[in-house]
Coordinates of C-alpha atoms in Angstrom, one line a residue:
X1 CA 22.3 4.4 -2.2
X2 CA 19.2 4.1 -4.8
X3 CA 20.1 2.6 -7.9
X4 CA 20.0 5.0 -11.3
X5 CA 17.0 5.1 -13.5
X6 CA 16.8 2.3 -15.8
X7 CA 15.9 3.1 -19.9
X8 CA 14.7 6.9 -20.8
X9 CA 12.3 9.2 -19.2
X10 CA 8.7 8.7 -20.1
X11 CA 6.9 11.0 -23.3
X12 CA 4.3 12.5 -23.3
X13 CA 3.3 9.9 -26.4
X14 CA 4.2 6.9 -24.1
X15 CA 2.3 8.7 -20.9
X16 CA -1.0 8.5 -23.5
X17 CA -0.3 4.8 -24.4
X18 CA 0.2 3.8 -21.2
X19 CA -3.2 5.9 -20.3
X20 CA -5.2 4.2 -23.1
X21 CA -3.9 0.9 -22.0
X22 CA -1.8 0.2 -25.2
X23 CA 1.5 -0.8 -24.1
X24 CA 2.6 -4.5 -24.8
X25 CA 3.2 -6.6 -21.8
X26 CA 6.9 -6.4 -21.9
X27 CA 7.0 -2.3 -22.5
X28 CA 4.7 -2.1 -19.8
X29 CA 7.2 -3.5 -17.1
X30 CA 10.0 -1.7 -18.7
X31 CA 8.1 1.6 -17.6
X32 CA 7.0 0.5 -14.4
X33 CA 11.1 -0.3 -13.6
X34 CA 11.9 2.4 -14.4
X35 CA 9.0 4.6 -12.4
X36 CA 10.4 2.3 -9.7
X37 CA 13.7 4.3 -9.5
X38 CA 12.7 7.7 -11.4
X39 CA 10.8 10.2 -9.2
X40 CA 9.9 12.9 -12.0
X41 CA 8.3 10.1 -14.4
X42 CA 6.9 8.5 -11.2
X43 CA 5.4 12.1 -10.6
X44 CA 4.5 12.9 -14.0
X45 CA 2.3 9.4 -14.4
X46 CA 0.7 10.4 -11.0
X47 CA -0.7 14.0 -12.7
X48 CA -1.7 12.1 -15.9
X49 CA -3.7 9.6 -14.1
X50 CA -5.7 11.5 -12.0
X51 CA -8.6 10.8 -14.2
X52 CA -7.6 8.2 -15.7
X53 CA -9.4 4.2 -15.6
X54 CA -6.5 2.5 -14.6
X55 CA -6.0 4.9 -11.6
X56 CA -6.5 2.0 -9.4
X57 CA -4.1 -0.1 -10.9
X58 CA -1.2 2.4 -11.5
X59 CA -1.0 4.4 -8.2
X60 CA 0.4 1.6 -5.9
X61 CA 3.4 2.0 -8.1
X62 CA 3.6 5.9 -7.9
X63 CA 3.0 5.6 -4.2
X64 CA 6.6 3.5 -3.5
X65 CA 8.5 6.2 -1.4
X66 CA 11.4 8.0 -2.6
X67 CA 14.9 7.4 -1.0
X68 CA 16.6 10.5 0.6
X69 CA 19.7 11.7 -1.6
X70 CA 23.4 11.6 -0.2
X71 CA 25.9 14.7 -0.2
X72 CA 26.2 16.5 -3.3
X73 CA 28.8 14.8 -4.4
X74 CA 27.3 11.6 -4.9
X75 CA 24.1 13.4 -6.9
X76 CA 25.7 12.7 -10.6
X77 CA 25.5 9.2 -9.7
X78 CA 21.8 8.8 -8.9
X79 CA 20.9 10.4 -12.2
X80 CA 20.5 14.1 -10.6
X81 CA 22.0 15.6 -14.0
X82 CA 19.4 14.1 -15.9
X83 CA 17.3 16.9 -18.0
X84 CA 14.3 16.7 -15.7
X85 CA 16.9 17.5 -12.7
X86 CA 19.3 20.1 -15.0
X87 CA 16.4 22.4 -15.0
X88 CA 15.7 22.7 -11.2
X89 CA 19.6 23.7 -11.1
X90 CA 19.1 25.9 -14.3
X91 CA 16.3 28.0 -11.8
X92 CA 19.0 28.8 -9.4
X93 CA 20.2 32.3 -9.5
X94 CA 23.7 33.7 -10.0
X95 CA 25.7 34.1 -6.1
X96 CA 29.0 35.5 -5.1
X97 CA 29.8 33.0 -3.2
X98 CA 31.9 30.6 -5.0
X99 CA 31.2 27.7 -2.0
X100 CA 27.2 28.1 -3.2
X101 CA 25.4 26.5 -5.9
X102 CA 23.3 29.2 -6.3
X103 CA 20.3 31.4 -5.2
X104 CA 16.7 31.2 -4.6
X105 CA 15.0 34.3 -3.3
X106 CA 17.1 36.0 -0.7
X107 CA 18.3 32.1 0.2
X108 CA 21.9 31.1 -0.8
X109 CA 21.6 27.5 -1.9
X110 CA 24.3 24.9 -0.3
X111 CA 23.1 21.8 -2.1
X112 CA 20.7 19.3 -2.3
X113 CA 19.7 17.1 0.7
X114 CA 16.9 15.2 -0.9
X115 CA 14.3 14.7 -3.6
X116 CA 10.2 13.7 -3.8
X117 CA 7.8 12.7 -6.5
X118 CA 6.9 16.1 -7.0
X119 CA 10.4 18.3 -6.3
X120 CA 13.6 19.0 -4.9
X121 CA 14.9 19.6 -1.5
X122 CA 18.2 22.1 -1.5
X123 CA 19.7 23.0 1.8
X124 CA 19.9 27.1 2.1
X125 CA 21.4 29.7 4.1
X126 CA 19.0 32.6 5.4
X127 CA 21.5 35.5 5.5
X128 CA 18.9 38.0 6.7
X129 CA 18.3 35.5 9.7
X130 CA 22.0 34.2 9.8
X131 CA 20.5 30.8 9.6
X132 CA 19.7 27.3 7.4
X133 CA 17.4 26.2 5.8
X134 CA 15.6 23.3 4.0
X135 CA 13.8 24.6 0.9
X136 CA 11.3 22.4 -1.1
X137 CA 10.9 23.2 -4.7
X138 CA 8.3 21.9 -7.5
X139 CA 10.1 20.4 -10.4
X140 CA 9.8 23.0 -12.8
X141 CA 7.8 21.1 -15.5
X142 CA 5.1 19.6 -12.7
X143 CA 4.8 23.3 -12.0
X144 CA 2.8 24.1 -15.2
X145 CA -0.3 21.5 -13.9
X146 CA -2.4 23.1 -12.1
X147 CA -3.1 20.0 -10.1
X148 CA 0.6 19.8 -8.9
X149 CA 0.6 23.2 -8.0
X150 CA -2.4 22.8 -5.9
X151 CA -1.1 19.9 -4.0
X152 CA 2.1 21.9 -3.6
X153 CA 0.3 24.8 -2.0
X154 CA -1.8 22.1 -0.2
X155 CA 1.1 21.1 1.6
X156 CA 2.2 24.4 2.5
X157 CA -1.2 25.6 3.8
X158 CA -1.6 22.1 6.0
X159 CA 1.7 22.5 7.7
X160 CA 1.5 25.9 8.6
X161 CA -1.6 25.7 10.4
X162 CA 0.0 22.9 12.7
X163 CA 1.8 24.4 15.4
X164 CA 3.5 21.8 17.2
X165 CA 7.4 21.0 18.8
X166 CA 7.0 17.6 17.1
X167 CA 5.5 19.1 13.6
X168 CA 8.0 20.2 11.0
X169 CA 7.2 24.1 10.3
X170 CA 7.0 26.6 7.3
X171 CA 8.3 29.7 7.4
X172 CA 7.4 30.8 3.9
X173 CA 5.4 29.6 0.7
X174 CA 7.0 31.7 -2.3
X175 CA 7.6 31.5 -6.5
X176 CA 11.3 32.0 -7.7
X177 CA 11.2 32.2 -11.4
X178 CA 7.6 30.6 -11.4
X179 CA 8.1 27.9 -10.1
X180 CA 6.6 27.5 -6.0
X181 CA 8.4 26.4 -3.2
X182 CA 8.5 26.2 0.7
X183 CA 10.9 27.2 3.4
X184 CA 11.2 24.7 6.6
X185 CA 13.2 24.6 9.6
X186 CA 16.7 22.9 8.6
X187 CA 17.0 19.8 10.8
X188 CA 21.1 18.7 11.2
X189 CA 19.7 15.2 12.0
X190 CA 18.2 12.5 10.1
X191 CA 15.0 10.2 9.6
X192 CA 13.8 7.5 11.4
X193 CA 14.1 5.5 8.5
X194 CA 18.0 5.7 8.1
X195 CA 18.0 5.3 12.1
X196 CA 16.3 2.1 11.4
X197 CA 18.5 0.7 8.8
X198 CA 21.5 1.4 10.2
X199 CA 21.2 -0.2 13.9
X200 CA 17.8 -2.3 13.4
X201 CA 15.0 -3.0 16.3
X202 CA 16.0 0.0 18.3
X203 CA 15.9 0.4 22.3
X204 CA 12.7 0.3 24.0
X205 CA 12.9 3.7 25.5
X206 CA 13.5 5.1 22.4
X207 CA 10.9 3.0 20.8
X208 CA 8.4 4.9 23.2
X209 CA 9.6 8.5 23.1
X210 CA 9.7 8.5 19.4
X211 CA 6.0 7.3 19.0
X212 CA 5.1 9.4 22.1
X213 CA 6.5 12.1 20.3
X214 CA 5.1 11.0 16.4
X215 CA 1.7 10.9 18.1
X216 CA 1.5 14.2 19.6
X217 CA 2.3 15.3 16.5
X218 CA 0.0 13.6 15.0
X219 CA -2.6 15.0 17.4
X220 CA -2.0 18.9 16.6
X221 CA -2.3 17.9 12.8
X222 CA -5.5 16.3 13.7
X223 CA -6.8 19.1 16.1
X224 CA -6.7 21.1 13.1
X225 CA -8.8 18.6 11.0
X226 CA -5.8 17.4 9.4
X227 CA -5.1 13.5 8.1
X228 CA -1.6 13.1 7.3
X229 CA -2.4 10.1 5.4
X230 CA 1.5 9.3 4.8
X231 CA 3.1 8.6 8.1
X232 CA 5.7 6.5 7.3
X233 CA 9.6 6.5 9.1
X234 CA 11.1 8.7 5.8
X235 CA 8.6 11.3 7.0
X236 CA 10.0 11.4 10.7
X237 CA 12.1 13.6 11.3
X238 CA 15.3 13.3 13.8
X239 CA 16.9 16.1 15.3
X240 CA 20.6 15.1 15.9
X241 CA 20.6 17.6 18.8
X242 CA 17.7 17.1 21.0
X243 CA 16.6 13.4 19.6
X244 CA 13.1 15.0 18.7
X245 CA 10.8 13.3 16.3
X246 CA 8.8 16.0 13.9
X247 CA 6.7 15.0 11.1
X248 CA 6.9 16.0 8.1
X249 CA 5.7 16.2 4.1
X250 CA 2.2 17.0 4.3
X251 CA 1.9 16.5 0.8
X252 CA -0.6 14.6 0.6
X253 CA -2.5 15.8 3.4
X254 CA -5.9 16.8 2.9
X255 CA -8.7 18.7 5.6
X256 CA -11.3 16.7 6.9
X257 CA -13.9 18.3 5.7
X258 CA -12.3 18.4 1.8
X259 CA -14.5 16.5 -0.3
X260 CA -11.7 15.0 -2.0
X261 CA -10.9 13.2 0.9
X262 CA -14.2 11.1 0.9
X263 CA -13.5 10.0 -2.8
X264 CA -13.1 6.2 -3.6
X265 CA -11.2 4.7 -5.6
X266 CA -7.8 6.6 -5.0
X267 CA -4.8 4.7 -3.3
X268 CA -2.7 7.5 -1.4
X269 CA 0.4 6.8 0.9
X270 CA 3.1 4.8 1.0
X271 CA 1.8 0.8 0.5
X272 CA 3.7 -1.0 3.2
X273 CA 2.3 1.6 6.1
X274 CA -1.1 2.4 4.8
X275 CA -3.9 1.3 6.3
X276 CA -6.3 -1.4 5.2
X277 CA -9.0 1.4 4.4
X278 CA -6.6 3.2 2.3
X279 CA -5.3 0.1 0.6
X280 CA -8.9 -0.8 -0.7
X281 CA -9.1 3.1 -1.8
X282 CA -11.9 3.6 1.0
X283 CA -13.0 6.8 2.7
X284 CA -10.5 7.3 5.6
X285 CA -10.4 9.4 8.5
X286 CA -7.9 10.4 11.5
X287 CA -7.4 6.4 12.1
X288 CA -5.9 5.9 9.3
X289 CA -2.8 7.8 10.6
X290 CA -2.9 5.5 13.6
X291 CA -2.8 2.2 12.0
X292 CA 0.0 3.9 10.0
X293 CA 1.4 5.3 13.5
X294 CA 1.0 1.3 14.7
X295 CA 3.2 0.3 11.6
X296 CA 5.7 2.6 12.4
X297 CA 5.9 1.5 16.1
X298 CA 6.3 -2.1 14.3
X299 CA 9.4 -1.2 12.5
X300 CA 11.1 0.5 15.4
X301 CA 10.6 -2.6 17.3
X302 CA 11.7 -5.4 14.5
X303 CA 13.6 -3.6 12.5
X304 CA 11.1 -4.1 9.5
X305 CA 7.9 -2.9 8.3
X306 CA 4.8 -5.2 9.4
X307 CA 3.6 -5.7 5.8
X308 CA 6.3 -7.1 3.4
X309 CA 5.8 -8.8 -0.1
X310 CA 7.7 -8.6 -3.9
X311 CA 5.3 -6.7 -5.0
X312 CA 3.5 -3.6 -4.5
X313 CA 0.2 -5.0 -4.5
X314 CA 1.3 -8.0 -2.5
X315 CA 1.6 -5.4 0.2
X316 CA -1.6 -4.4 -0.2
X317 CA -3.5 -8.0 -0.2
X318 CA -1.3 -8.5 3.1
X319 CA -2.7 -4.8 4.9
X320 CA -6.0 -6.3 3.8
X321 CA -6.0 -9.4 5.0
X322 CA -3.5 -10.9 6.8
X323 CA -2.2 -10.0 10.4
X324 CA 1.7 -9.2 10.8
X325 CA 4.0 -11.6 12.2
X326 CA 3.9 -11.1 16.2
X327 CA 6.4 -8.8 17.3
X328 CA 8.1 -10.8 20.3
X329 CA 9.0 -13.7 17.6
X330 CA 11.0 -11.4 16.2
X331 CA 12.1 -9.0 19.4
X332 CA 11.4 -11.0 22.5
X333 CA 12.7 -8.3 24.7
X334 CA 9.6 -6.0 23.5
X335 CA 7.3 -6.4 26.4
X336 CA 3.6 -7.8 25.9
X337 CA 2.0 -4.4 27.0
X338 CA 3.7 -2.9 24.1
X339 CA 3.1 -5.6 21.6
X340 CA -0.5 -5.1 23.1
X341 CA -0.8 -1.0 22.0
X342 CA 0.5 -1.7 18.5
X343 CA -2.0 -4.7 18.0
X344 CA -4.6 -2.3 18.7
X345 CA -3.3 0.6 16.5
X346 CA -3.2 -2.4 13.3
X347 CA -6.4 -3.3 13.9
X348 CA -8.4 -3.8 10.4
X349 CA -11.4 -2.4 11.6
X350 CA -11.1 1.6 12.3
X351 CA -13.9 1.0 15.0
X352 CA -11.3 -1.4 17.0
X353 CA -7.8 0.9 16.9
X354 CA -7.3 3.8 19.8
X355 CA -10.0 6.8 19.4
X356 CA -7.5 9.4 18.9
X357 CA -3.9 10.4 18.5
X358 CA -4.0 12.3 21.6
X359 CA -5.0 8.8 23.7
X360 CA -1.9 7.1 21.8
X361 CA 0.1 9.9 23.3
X362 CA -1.1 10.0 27.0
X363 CA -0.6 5.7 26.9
X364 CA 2.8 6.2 25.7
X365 CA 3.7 8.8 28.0
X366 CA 3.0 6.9 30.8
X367 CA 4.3 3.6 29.8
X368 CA 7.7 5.6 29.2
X369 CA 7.1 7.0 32.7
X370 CA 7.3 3.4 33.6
X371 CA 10.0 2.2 31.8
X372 CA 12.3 4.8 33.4
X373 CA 11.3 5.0 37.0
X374 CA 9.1 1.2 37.3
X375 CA 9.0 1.4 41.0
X376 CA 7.4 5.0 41.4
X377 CA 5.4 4.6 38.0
X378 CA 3.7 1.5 37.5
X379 CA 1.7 0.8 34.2
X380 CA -1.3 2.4 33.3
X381 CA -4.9 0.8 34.7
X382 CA -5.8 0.4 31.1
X383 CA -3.1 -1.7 29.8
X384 CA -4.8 -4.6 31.7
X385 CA -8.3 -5.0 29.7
X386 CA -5.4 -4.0 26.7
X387 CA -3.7 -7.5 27.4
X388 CA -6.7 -9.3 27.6
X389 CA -8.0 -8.6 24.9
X390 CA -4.8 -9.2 22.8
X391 CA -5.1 -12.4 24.5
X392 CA -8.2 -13.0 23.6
X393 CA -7.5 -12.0 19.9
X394 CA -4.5 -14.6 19.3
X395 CA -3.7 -18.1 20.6
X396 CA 0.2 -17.9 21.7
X397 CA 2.8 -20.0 20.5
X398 CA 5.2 -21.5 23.4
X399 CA 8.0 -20.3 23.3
X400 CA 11.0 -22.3 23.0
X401 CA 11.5 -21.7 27.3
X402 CA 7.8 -22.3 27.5
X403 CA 8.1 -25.6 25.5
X404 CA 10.8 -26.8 27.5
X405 CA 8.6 -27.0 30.8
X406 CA 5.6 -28.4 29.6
X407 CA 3.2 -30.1 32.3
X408 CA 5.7 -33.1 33.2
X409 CA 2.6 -35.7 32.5
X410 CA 2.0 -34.7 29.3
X411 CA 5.9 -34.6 28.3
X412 CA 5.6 -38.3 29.8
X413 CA 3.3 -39.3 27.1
X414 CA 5.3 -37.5 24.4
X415 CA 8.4 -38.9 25.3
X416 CA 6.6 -42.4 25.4
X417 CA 4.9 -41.8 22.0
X418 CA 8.7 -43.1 20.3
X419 CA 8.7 -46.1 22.4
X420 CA 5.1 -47.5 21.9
X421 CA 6.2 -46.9 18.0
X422 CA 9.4 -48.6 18.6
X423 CA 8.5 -51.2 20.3
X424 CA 5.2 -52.1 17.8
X425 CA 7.4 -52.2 14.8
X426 CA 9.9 -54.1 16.6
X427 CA 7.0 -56.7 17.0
X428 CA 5.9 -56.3 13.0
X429 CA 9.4 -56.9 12.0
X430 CA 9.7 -60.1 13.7
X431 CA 6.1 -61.2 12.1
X432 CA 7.3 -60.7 8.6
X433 CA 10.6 -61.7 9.0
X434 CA 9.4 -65.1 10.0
X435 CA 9.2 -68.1 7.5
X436 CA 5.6 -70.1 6.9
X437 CA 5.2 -72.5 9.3
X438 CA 7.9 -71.1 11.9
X439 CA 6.2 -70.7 15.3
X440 CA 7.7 -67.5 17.1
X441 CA 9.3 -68.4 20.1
X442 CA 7.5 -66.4 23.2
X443 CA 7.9 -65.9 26.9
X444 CA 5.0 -67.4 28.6
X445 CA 3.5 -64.6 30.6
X446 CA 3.0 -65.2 34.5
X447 CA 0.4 -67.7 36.0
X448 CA -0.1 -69.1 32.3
X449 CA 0.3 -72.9 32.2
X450 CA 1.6 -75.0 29.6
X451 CA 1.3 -78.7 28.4
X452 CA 3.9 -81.0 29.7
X453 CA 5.1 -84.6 29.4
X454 CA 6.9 -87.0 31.0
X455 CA 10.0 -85.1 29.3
X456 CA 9.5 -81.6 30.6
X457 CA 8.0 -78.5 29.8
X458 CA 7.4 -78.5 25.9
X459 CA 6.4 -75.4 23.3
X460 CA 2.1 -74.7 22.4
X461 CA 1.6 -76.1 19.0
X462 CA 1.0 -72.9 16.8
X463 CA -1.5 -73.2 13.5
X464 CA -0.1 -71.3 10.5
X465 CA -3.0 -69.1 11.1
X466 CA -1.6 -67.7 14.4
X467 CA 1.0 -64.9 12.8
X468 CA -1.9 -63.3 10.7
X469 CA -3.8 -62.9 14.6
X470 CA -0.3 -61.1 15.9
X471 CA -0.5 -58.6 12.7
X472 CA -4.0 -58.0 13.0
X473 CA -3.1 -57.7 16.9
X474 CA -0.5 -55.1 16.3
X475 CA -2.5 -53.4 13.5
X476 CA -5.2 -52.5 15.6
X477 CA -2.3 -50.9 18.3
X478 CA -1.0 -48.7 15.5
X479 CA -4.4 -47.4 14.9
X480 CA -5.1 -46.8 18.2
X481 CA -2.0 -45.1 18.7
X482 CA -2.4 -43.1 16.0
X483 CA -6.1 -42.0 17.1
X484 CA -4.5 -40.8 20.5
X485 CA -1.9 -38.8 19.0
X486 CA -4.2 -36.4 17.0
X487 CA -4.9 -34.7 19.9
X488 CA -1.2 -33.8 20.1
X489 CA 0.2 -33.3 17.0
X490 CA -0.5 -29.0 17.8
X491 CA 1.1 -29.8 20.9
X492 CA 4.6 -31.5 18.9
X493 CA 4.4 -28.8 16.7
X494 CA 4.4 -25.7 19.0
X495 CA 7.3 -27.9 21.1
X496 CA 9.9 -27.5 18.2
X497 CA 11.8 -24.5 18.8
X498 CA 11.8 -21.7 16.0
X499 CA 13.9 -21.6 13.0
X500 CA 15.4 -18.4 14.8
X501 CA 15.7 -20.4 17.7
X502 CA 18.1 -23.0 16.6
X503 CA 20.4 -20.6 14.8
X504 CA 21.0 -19.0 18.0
X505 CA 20.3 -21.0 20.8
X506 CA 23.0 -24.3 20.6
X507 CA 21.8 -28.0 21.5
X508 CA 22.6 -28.8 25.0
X509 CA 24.3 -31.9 25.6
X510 CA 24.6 -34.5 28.6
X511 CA 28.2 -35.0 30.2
X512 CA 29.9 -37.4 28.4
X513 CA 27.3 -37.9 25.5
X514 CA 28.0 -37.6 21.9
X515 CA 27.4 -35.0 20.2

């Protein structure tokens, strides 16, 4: 459950301060918690700053996606009754049936299944069709900008010309009482996000179906010179009956050919799946939606998204710059082909990630082909220059198996590395432990003679200068032991297992040993 709305809604005095850049420090945060939990304000702020300077700045912020809503009963807690809310409910219409909320259009409303930046989402029933379903609404007061309403329609026009299994559709773009809205296919399932949250990394055949299925989707949007440019796991739809993926919420969609879509300077999409081109605010294209597609993959297999920080623009310095934590230190059962494919999809450079969606699609299919029947469907030909260059791309950590066999000559020599130490310190101690004058007492090595008298063997006379020789004699060892361990000191490292590791894996101990 999403925590309420902290302090009030944003003015329209405030929405100019903030515009003009005259908010102190400390009323500055207090808006942007807020925006954090209120999706009208965080809609409102996205209209006003369009054209603003600090467009740049503000946007990552807007962009943080909205949580789905639970039953209706649970609505009053989230803040639905607040004004901006009240009026969506005041556009309903009057019904007979006491069990509805109200009406819009023909459509008997049940209640409310979700909310966006920009509306509502009520769950309907289609009497004419004898059938539910999901209707998407503009907030009534966004429905006076003209921008709003054009992105609203945008979303309409862009899903309708997709005609795909895997693609949410629209049945109908319509105004109740002025204010637009759209009519979908009602879905009795859920999103990949909530599937996510609630059992973690999920099963590999899963893993592949639902990206086999999110990528032909992504292919029919793009066949129609469509970039989703928000594909994210809220936007993936899951149908409780047939386990099908669709995507949805086209709303920021835009045609290839748009001119909007070639405009700088304008961070769209959700920050911890966008791609690096879209975190900079750079022209994107179709490949965007892969890397996106790739980060997706990424969080059905760890159970997390690849790119995670405190803050929202954290998560953008990491897209830009920094490569995700491997998947198999987190999953080891994820195979390396796998790992390989979603390496490819986050490349940073567009030029270096799949060509299309509809490749992404064929791959997967077969690899799933694989997964179920192995012996009659091996892995595709292409996988193989796939692995190698992963391989190429990263230098692989042992892993704590791996580290345990290492070449038995060189775990010699790290095994001996504690006893050459031991053994020279041992030596130092006795050198200044010793007092002036006192000659150490040594074992004369083999074939070495000493002087003797008449009464026997007797002890080499020793100068005072002699223990100073020893020290600078052990000295010299310790230096050249420590030259010959910095060729290893990778190698000790990658031998220790993982933090991960030790949680879970317990210390084996010898028969009879304590622990």
């Amino acid at each position: 459950m999403t925590n309420p709305p902290t302090g009030a809604c944003l003015t329209d005095d405030l929405l100019q301060q903030l515009a003009h850049d005259e908010l102190s420090p400390a009323k500055l945060a207090e808006v942007e918690e807020h925006v954090g939990h209120c999706d009208c304000c965080r809609a409102a702020l996205e209209l006003a700053s369009s054209d603003a300077q600090w467009t740049n700045e503000i946007q990552p912020v807007l962009q943080r996606p909205a949580e789905p809503l639970p039953e209706w009963d649970e609505c009053e807690e989230l803040g639905i009754d607040t004004p901006r809310y009240e009026s969506v409910l005041q556009l309903l219409g009057p019904t007979d049936d006491p069990n509805m909320l109200g009406r819009i259009g023909s459509y008997e409303v049940v209640g409310i299944i979700g909310r966006g930046g920009m509306g509502v989402v009520f769950k309907a029933f289609d009497r004419t069709l004898n059938r539910f379903v999901a209707i998407k609404m503009l907030l009534p007061h966004l429905a006076e900008s003209g921008a709003a309403r054009k992105r609203f329609a945008r979303e309409g026009q862009a899903a309708a010309a997709v005609i795909d299994d895997h693609v949410l559709p629209i049945y109908s773009v319509a105004e109740w009482q002025g204010v637009p809205y759209l009519v979908t296919q009602y879905l009795r399932g859920s999103t990949l996000q909530k599937r996510i949250h609630q059992s973690g990394p999920l099963e590999l055949k899963e893993i592949i179906r639902l990206g086999l299925q999110t990528a032909r989707g992504l292919a029919a949007a793009h066949a129609q010179g469509l970039v989703h440019r928000d594909v994210k796991p809220s936007n993936i739809l899951l149908d409780g009956t047939v386990e099908r993926a669709m995507l949805t919420d086209f709303g920021l969609a835009r045609a290839v050919d748009d001119a909007s879509i070639t405009r700088t300077g304008v961070i769209s999409g959700t920050p911890q799946f966008m791609s690096p081109e879209q975190a900079n605010g750079e022209p994107i294209d179709h490949r965007s939606d892969l890397f996106s597609l790739g980060s997706v993959l990424y969080a059905m297999c760890t159970g997390r998204p690849p790119f995670r920080a405190e803050t929202t623009f954290g998560v953008l310095r990491k897209i830009r710059e920094t490569s995700p934590r491997p998947i198999r230190e987190t999953n080891p059962d994820i195979p390396t082909w796998l790992d390989a494919i979603v390496n490819r999809l986050l490349a940073k450079n567009q030029a270096e990630r799949f060509a299309t969606a509809a490749e992404v699609a064929e791959l997967l299919e077969q690899c799933l082909a694989h997964v179920q029947q192995p012996t009659t469907h091996p892995l595709p030909p292409t996988l193989e220059a796939l692995l190698q260059a992963s391989a190429a791309q990263e230098s692989p950590r042992p892993t704590h198996t791996e580290a345990a066999h290492l070449a038995p000559q060189r775990r010699r020599w790290l095994i001996g590395i504690p006893v050459a130490a031991s053994l020279l310190a041992a030596g130092l101690f006795m050198i200044m432990n010793q007092q002036p004058g006192q000659v150490p007492v040594t074992a004369d090595p083999p074939g070495e003679f000493t002087d003797e008298s008449a009464d026997g063997p007797s002890r080499r006379e020793s100068s005072p200068s002699e223990p100073l020789t020893e020290w600078n004699s052990i000295r010299s060892a310790f230096r050249a032991l420590d030259s010959e361990l910095t060729g290893f000191e990778s190698e000790i490292e990658t031998a220790r297992p993982s933090p991960s590791q030790t949680e879970t894996e317990p210390l084996e101990v010898e028969a009879g040993a304590n622990p």
